PDB file of C-alpha atoms in Angstrom:
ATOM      1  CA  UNK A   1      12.171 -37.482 -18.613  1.00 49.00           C
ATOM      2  CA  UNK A   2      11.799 -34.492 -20.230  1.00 51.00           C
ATOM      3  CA  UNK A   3       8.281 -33.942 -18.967  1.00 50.00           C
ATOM      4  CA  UNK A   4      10.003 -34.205 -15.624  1.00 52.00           C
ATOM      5  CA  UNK A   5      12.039 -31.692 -16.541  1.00 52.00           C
ATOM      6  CA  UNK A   6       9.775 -29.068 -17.810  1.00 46.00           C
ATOM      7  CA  UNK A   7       7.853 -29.593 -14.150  1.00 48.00           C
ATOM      8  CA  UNK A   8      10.542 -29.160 -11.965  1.00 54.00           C
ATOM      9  CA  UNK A   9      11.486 -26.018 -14.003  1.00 49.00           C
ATOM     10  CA  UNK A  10       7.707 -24.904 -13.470  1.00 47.00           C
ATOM     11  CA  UNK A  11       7.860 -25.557  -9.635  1.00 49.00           C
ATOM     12  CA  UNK A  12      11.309 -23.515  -9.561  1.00 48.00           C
ATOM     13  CA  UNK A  13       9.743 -21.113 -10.843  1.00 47.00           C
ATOM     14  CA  UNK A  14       6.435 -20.973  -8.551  1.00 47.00           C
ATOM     15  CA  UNK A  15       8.230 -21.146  -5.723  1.00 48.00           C
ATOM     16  CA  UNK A  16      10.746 -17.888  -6.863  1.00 49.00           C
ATOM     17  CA  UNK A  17       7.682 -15.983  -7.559  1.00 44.00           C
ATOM     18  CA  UNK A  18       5.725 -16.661  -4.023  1.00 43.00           C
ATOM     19  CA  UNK A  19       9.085 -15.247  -2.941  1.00 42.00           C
ATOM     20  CA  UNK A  20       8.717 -12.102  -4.633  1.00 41.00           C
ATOM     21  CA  UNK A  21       5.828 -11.004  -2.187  1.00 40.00           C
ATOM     22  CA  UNK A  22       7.097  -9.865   0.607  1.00 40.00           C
ATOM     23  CA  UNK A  23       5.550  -7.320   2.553  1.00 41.00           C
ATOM     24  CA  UNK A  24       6.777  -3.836   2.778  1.00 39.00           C
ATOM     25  CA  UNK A  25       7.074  -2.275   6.390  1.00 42.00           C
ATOM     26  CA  UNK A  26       4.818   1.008   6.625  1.00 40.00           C
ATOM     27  CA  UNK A  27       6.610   4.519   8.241  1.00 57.00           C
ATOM     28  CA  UNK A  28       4.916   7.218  10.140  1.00 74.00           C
ATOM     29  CA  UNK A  29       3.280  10.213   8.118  1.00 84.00           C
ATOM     30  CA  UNK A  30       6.602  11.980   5.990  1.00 87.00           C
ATOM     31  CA  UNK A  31       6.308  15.643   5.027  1.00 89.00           C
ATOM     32  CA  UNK A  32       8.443  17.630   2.872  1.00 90.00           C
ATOM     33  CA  UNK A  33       8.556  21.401   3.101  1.00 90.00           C
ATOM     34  CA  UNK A  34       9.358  23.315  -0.244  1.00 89.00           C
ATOM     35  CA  UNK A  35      10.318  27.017  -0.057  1.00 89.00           C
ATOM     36  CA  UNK A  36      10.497  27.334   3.367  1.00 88.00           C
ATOM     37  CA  UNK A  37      11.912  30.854   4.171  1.00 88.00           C
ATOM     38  CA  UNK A  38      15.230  31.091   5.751  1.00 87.00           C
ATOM     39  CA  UNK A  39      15.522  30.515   9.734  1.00 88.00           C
ATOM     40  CA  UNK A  40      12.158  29.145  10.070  1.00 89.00           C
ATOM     41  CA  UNK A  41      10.381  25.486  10.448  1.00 88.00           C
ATOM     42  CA  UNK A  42       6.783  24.328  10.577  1.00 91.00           C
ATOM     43  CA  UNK A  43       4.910  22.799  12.871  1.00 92.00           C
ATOM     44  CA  UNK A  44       1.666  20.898  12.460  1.00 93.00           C
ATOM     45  CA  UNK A  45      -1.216  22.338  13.955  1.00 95.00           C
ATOM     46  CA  UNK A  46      -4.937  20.161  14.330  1.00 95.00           C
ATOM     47  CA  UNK A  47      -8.029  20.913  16.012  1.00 94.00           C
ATOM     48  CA  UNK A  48      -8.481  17.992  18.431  1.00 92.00           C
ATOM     49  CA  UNK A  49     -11.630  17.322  20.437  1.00 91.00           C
ATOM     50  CA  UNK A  50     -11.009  18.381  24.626  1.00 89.00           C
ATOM     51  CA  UNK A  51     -10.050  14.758  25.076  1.00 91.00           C
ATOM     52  CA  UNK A  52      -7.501  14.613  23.135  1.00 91.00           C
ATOM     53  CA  UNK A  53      -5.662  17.767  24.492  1.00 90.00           C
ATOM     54  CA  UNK A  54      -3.078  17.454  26.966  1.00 87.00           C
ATOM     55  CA  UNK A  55      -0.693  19.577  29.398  1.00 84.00           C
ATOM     56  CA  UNK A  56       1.871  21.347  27.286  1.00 78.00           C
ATOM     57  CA  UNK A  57       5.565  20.232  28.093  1.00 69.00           C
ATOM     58  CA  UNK A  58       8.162  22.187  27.518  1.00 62.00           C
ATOM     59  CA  UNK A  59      10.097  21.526  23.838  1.00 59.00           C
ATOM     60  CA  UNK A  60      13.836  23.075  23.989  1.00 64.00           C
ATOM     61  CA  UNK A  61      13.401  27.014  24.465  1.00 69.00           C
ATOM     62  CA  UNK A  62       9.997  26.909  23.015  1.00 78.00           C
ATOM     63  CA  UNK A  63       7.775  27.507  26.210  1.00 82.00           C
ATOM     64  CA  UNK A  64       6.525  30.293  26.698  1.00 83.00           C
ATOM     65  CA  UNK A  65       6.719  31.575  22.820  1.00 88.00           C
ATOM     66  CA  UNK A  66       3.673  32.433  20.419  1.00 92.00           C
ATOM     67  CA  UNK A  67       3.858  29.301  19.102  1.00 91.00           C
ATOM     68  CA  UNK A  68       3.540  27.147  22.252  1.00 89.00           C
ATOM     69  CA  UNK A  69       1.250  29.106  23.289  1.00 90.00           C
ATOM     70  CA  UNK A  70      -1.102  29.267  19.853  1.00 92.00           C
ATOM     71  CA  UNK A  71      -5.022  28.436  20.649  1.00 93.00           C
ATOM     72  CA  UNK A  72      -6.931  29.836  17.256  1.00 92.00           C
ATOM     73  CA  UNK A  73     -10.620  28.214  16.719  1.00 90.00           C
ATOM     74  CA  UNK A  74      -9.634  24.940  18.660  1.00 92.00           C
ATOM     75  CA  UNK A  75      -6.149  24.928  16.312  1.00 95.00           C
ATOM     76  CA  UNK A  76      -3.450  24.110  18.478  1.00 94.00           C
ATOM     77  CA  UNK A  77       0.357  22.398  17.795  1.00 92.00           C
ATOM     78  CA  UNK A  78       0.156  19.085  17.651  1.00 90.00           C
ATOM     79  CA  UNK A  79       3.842  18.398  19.414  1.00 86.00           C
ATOM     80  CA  UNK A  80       2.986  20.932  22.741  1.00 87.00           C
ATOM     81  CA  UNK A  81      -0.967  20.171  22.746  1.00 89.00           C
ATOM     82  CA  UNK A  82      -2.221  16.872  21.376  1.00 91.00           C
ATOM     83  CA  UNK A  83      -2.383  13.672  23.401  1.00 89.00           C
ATOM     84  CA  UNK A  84      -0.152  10.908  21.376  1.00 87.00           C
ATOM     85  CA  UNK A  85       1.223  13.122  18.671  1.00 87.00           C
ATOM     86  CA  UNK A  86       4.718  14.297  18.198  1.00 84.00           C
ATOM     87  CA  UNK A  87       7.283  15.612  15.019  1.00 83.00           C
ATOM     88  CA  UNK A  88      10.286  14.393  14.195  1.00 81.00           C
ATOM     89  CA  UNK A  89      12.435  16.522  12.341  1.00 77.00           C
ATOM     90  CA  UNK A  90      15.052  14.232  10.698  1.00 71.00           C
ATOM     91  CA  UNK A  91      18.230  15.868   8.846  1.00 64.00           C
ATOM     92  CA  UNK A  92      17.663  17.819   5.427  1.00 60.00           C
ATOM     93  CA  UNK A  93      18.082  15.883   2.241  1.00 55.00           C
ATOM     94  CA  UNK A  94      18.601  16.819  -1.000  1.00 54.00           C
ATOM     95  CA  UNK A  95      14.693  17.171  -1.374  1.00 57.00           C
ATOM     96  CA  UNK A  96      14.111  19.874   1.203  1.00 62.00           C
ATOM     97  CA  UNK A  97      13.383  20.436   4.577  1.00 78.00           C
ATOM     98  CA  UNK A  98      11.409  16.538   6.060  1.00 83.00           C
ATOM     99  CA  UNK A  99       8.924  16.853   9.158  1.00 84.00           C
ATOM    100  CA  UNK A 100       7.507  13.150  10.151  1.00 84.00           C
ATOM    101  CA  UNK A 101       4.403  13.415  12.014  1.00 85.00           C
ATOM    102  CA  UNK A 102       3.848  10.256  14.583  1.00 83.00           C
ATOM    103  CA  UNK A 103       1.068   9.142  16.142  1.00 85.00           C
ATOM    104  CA  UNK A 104       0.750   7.002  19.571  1.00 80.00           C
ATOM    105  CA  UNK A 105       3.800   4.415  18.163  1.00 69.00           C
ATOM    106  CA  UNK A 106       3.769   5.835  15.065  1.00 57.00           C
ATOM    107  CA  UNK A 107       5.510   2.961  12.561  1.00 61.00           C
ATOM    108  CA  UNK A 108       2.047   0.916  11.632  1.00 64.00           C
ATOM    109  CA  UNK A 109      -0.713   1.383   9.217  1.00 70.00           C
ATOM    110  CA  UNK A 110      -3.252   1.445  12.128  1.00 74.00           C
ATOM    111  CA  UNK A 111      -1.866   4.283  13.368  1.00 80.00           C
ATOM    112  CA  UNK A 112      -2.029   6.558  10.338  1.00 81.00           C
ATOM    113  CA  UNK A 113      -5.428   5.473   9.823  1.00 83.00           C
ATOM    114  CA  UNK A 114      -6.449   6.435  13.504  1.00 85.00           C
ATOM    115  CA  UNK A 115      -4.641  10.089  13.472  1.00 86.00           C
ATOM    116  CA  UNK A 116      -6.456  10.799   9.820  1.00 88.00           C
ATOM    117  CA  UNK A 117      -9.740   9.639  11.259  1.00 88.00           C
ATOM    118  CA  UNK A 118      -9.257  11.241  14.129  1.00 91.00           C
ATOM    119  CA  UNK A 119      -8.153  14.940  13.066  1.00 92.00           C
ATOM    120  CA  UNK A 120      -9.318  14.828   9.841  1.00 92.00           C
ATOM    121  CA  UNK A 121      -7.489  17.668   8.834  1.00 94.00           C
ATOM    122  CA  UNK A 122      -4.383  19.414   9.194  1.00 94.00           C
ATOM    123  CA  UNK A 123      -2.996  23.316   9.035  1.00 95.00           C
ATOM    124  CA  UNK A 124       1.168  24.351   9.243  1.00 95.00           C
ATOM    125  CA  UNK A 125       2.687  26.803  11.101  1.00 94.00           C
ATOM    126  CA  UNK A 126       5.245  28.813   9.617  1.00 94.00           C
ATOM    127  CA  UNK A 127       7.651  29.659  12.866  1.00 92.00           C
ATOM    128  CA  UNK A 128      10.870  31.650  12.616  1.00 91.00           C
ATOM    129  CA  UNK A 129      13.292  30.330  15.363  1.00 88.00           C
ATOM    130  CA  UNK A 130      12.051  32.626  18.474  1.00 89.00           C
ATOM    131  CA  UNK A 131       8.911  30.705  18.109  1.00 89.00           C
ATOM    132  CA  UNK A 132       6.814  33.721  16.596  1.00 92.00           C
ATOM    133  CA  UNK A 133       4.588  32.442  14.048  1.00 93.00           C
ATOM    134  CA  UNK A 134       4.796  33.778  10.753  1.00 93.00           C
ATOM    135  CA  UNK A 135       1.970  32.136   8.758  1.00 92.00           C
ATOM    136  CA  UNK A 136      -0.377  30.064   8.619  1.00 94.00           C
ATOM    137  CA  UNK A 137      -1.653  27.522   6.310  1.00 94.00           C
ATOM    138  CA  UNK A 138      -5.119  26.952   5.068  1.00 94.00           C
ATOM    139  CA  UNK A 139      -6.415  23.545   6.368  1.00 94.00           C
ATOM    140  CA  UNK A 140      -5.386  20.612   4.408  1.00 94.00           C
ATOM    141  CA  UNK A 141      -8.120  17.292   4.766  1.00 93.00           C
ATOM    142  CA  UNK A 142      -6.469  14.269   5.727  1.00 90.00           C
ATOM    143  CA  UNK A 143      -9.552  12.053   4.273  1.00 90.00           C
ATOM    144  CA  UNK A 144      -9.173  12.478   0.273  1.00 88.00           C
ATOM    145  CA  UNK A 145     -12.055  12.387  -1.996  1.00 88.00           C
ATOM    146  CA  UNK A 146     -10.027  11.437  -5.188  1.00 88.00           C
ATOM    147  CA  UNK A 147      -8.480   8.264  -3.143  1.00 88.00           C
ATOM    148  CA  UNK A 148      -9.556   5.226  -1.153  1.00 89.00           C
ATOM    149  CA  UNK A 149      -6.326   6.086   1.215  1.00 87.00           C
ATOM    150  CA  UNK A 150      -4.593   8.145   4.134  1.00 88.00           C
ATOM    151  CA  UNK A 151      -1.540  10.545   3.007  1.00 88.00           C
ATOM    152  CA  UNK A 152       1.723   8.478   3.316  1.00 86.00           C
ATOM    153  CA  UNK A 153       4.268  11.259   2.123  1.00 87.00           C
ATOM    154  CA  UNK A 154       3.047  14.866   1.319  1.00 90.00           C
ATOM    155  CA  UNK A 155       5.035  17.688  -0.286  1.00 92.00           C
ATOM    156  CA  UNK A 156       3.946  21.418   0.963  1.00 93.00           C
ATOM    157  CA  UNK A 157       5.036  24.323  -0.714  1.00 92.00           C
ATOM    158  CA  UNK A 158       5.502  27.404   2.172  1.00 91.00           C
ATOM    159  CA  UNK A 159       5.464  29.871  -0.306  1.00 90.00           C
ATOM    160  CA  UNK A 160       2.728  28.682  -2.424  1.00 91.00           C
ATOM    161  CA  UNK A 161       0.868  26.993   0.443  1.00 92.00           C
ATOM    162  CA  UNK A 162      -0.170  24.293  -1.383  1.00 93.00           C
ATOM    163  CA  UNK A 163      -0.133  20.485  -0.408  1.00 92.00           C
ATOM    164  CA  UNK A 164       0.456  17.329  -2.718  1.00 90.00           C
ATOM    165  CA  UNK A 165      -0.280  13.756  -1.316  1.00 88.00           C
ATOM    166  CA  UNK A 166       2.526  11.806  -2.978  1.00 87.00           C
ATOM    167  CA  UNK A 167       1.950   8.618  -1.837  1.00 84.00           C
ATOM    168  CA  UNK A 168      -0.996   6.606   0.181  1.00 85.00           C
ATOM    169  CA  UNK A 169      -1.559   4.158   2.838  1.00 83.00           C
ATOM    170  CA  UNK A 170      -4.582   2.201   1.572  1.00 85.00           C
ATOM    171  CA  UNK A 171      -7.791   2.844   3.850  1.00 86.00           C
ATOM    172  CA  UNK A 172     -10.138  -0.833   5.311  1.00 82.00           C
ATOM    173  CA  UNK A 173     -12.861  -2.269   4.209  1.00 83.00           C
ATOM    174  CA  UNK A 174     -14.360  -5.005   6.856  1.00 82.00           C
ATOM    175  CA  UNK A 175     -11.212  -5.033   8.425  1.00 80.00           C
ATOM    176  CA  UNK A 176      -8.678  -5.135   5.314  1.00 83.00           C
ATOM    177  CA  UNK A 177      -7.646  -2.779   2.785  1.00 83.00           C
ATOM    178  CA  UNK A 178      -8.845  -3.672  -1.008  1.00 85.00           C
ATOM    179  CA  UNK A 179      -5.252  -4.939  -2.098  1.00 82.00           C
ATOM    180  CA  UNK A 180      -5.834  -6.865   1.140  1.00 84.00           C
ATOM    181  CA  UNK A 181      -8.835  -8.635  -0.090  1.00 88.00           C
ATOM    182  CA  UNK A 182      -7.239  -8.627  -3.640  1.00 86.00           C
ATOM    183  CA  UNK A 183      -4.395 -10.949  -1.697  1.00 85.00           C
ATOM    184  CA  UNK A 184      -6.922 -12.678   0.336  1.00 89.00           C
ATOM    185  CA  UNK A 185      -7.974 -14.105  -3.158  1.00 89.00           C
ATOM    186  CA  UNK A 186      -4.449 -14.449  -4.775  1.00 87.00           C
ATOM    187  CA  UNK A 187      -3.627 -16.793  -2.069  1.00 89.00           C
ATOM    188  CA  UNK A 188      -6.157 -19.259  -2.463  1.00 91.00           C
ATOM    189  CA  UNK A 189      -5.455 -18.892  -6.382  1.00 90.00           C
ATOM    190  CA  UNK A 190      -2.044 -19.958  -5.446  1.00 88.00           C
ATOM    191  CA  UNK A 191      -3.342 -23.223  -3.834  1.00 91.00           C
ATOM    192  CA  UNK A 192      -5.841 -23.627  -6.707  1.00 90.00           C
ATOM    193  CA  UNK A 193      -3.191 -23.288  -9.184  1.00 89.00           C
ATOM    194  CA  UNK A 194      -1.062 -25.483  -7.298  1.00 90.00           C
ATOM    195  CA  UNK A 195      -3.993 -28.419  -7.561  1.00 90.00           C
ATOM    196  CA  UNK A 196      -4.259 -28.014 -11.147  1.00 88.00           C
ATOM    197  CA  UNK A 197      -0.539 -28.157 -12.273  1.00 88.00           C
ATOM    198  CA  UNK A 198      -1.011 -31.648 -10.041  1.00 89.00           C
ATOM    199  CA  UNK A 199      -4.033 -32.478 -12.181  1.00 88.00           C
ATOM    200  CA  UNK A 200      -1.957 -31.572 -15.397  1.00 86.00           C
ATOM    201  CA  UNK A 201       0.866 -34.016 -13.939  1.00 87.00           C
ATOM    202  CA  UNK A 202      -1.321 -36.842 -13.426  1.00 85.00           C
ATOM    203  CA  UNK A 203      -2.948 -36.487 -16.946  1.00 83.00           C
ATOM    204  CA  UNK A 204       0.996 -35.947 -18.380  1.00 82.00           C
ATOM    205  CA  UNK A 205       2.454 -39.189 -16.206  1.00 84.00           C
ATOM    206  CA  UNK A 206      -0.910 -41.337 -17.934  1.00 80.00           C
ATOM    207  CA  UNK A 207       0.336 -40.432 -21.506  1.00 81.00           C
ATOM    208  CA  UNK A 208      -3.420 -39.588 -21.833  1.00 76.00           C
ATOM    209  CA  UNK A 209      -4.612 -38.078 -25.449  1.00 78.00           C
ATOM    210  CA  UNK A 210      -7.548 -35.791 -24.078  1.00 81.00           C
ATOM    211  CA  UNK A 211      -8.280 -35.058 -20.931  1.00 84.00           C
ATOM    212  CA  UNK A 212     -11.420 -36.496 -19.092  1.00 85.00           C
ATOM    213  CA  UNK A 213     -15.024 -34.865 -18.533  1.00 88.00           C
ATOM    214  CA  UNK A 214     -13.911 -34.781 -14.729  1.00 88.00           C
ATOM    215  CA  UNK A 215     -10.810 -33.037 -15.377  1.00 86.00           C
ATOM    216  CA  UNK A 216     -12.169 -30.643 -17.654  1.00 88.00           C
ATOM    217  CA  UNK A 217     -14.515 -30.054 -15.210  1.00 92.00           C
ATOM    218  CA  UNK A 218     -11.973 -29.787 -12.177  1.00 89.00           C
ATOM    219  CA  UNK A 219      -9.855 -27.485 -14.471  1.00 89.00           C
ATOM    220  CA  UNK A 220     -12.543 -24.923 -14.648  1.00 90.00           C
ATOM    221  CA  UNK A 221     -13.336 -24.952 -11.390  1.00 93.00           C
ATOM    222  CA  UNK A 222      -9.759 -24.347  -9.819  1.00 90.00           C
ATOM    223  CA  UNK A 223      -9.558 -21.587 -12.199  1.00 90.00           C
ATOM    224  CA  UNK A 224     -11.996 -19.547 -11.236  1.00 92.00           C
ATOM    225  CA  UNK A 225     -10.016 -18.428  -8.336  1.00 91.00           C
ATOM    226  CA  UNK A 226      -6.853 -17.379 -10.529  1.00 88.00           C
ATOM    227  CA  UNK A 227      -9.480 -15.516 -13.168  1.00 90.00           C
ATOM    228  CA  UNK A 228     -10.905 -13.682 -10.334  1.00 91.00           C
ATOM    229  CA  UNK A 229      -7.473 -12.316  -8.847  1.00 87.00           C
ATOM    230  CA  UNK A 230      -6.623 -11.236 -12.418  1.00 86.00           C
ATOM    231  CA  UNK A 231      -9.766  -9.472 -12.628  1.00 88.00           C
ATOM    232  CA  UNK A 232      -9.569  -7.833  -9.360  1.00 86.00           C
ATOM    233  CA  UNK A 233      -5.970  -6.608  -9.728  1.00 82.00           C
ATOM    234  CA  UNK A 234      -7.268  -5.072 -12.972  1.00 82.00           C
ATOM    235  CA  UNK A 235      -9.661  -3.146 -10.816  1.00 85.00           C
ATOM    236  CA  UNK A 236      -7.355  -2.105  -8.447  1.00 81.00           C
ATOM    237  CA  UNK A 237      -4.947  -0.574 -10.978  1.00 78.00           C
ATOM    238  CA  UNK A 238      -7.254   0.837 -13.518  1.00 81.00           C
ATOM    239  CA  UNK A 239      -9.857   2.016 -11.276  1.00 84.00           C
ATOM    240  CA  UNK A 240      -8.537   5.573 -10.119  1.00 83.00           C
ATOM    241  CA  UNK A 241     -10.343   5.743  -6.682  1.00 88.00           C
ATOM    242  CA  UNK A 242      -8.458   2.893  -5.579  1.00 84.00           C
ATOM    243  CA  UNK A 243      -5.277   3.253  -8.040  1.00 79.00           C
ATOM    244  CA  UNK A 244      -3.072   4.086  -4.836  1.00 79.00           C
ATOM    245  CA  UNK A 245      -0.082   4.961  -5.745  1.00 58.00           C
ATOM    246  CA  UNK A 246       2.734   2.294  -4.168  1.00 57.00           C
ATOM    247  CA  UNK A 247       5.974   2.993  -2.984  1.00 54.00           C
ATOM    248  CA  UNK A 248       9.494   2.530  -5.020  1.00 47.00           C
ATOM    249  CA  UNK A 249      10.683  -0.653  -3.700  1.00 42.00           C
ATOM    250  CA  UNK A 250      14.141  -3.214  -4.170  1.00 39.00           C
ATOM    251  CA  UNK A 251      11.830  -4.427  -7.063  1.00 38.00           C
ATOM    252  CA  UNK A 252      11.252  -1.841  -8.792  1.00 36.00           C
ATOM    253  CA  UNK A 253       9.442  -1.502 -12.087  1.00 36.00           C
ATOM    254  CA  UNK A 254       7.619  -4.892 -11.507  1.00 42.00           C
ATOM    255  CA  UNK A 255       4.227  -4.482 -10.062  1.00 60.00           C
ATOM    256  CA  UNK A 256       2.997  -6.807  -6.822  1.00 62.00           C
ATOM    257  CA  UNK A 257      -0.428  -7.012  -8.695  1.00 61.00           C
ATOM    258  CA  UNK A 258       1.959  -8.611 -11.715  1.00 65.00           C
ATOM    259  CA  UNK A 259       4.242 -10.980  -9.431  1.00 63.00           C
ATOM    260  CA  UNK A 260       0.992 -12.230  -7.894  1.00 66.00           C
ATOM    261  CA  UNK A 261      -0.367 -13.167 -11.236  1.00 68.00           C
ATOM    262  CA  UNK A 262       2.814 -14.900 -12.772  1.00 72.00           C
ATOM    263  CA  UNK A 263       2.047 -18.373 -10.696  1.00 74.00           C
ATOM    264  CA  UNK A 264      -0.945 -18.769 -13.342  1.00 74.00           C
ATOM    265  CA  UNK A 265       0.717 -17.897 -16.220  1.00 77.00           C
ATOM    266  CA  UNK A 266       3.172 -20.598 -14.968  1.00 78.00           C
ATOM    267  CA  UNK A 267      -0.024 -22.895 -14.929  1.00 78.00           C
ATOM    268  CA  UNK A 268      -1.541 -21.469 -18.354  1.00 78.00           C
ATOM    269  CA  UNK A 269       2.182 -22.788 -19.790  1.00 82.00           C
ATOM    270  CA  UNK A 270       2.235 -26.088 -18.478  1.00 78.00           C
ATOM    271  CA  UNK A 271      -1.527 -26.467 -19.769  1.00 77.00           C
ATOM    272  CA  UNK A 272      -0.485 -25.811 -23.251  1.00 84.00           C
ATOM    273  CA  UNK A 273       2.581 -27.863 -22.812  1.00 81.00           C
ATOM    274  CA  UNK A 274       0.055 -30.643 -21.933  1.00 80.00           C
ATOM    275  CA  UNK A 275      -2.623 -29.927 -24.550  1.00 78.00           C
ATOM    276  CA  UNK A 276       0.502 -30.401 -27.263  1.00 81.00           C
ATOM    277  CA  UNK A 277       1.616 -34.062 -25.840  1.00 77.00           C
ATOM    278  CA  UNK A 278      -2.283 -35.186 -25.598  1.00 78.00           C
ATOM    279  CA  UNK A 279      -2.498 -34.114 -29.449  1.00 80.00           C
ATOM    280  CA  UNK A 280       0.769 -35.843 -29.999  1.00 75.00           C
ATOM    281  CA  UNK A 281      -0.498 -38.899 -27.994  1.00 74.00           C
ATOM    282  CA  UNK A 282      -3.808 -39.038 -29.970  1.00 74.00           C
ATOM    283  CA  UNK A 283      -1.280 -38.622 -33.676  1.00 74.00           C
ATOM    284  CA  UNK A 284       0.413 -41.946 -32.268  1.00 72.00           C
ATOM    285  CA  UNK A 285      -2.878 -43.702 -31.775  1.00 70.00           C
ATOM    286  CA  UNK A 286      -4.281 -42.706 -34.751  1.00 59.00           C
TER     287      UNK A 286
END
């Protein structure tokens, strides 16, 4: 009975954690503007290819002004000029003035990765509120060398001009980002660990005192799966390049690359449970 017990409490707990992994929804790109002189905004300018230019449409009062009108070495605003891209400018927060930068539907991952890919690089307009332009920025890339990613949320300073990338959308690789492959595996460690706390069960419910050649052999086998998600999320979070920085989320303070790993360490505890009743089994016998 109490072996029952202490599996039902492990399966509990597996099934809590699998819970745990939700996905998180992505958002367009978020900018926030430090130190932006009073009266003014910014507006995103890129240097599109001729196919991705379009007729410029009118925005409020702004036709007609230096800004709508701006056409420096193929730089040109993205919201009056660029096929597919727009700005939102959602109220002020407590952190400063927020542009959001959208591309063709502008909520999913794919899209980010298209616009980076296919500007490359960014400038920002410094525009006082008759649509003169004030400054303008240096150009920012939107492909960074230090990361395997595509800016999520940046932070530019007007006065400074200087841009941060604060957080990252992961970039592919064969179709899927590396904490996509990194899943890919977790998964079928999941269904491997699943077969061996089965395995452990059998051996438990048999009141054996060792386990068999085969189920040694079966043990190391299903775990290769589980070692080699451990080892990967190890990569991923000690390896810089590809170290992305994730967003806050309702779970705060406990890692995905963690979560994903606890249905093992549920397995490693059930394994020692049974190595303790086969030496307790064999004591009996003896």
């Amino acid at each position: 009975m109490r072996i029952k017990k202490y599996f039902s409490a492990a399966f509990v707990l597996l099934i809590c954690i699998f819970s745990l992994t939700a996905c998180v929804p992505y958002n367009p790109m978020v900018i926030t503007i430090e130190e932006l002189p009073t009266d003014t905004d910014v507006y995103i300018l890129l240097r599109p290819d001729a196919e991705y230019l379009k007729e410029r449409s009118d925005d409020g009062s702004m036709k007609g002004t230096e800004i709508w009108e701006y056409n420096a070495d193929g730089w040109v605003p993205a919201s009056f000029a660029v096929r597919d891209v727009r700005e939102n400018r959602p109220d002020t927060d407590a952190q400063g003035y927020k542009l959001e930068v959208c591309y063709k539907r502008g909520y999913g991952f794919d899209e980010v990765a298209d616009f980076c890919e296919t500007f490359r690089e960014m400038r920002f307009a410094v525009v006082d509120k008759k649509g003169n332009v004030k400054n303008v920025s240096q150009s920012y890339s939107l492909i960074p060398e230090d990361k395997f990613g595509y800016p999520d949320e940046m932070i530019y300073n007007a006065k400074n001009d200087s841009a941060e990338i604060k957080y990252y959308y992961e970039r592919e690789y064969k179709g899927l980002t590396p904490s996509g492959w990194w899943f890919s595996v977790a998964q079928l460690s999941w269904i491997t660990d699943l077969a061996i706390l089965i395995l452990l069960a059998l051996s438990l419910a048999r009141q054996r005192s060792r386990f068999t050649k085969g189920e040694r052999t079966a043990l190391i086998l299903l775990s290769i799966p589980a070692v080699a998600n451990i080892v990967f999320a190890i990569i991923l979070l000690n390896v810089p390049y590809l170290n992305v920085a994730e967003k806050p989320s309702v779970l705060s303070g406990v890692n995905e690359k963690v979560r994903c790993n606890l249905p093992f360490a549920v397995v490693f505890l059930v394994f020692i449970i049974t190595v303790c009743v086969h030496r307790h089994n064999r004591k009996k016998t003896d």
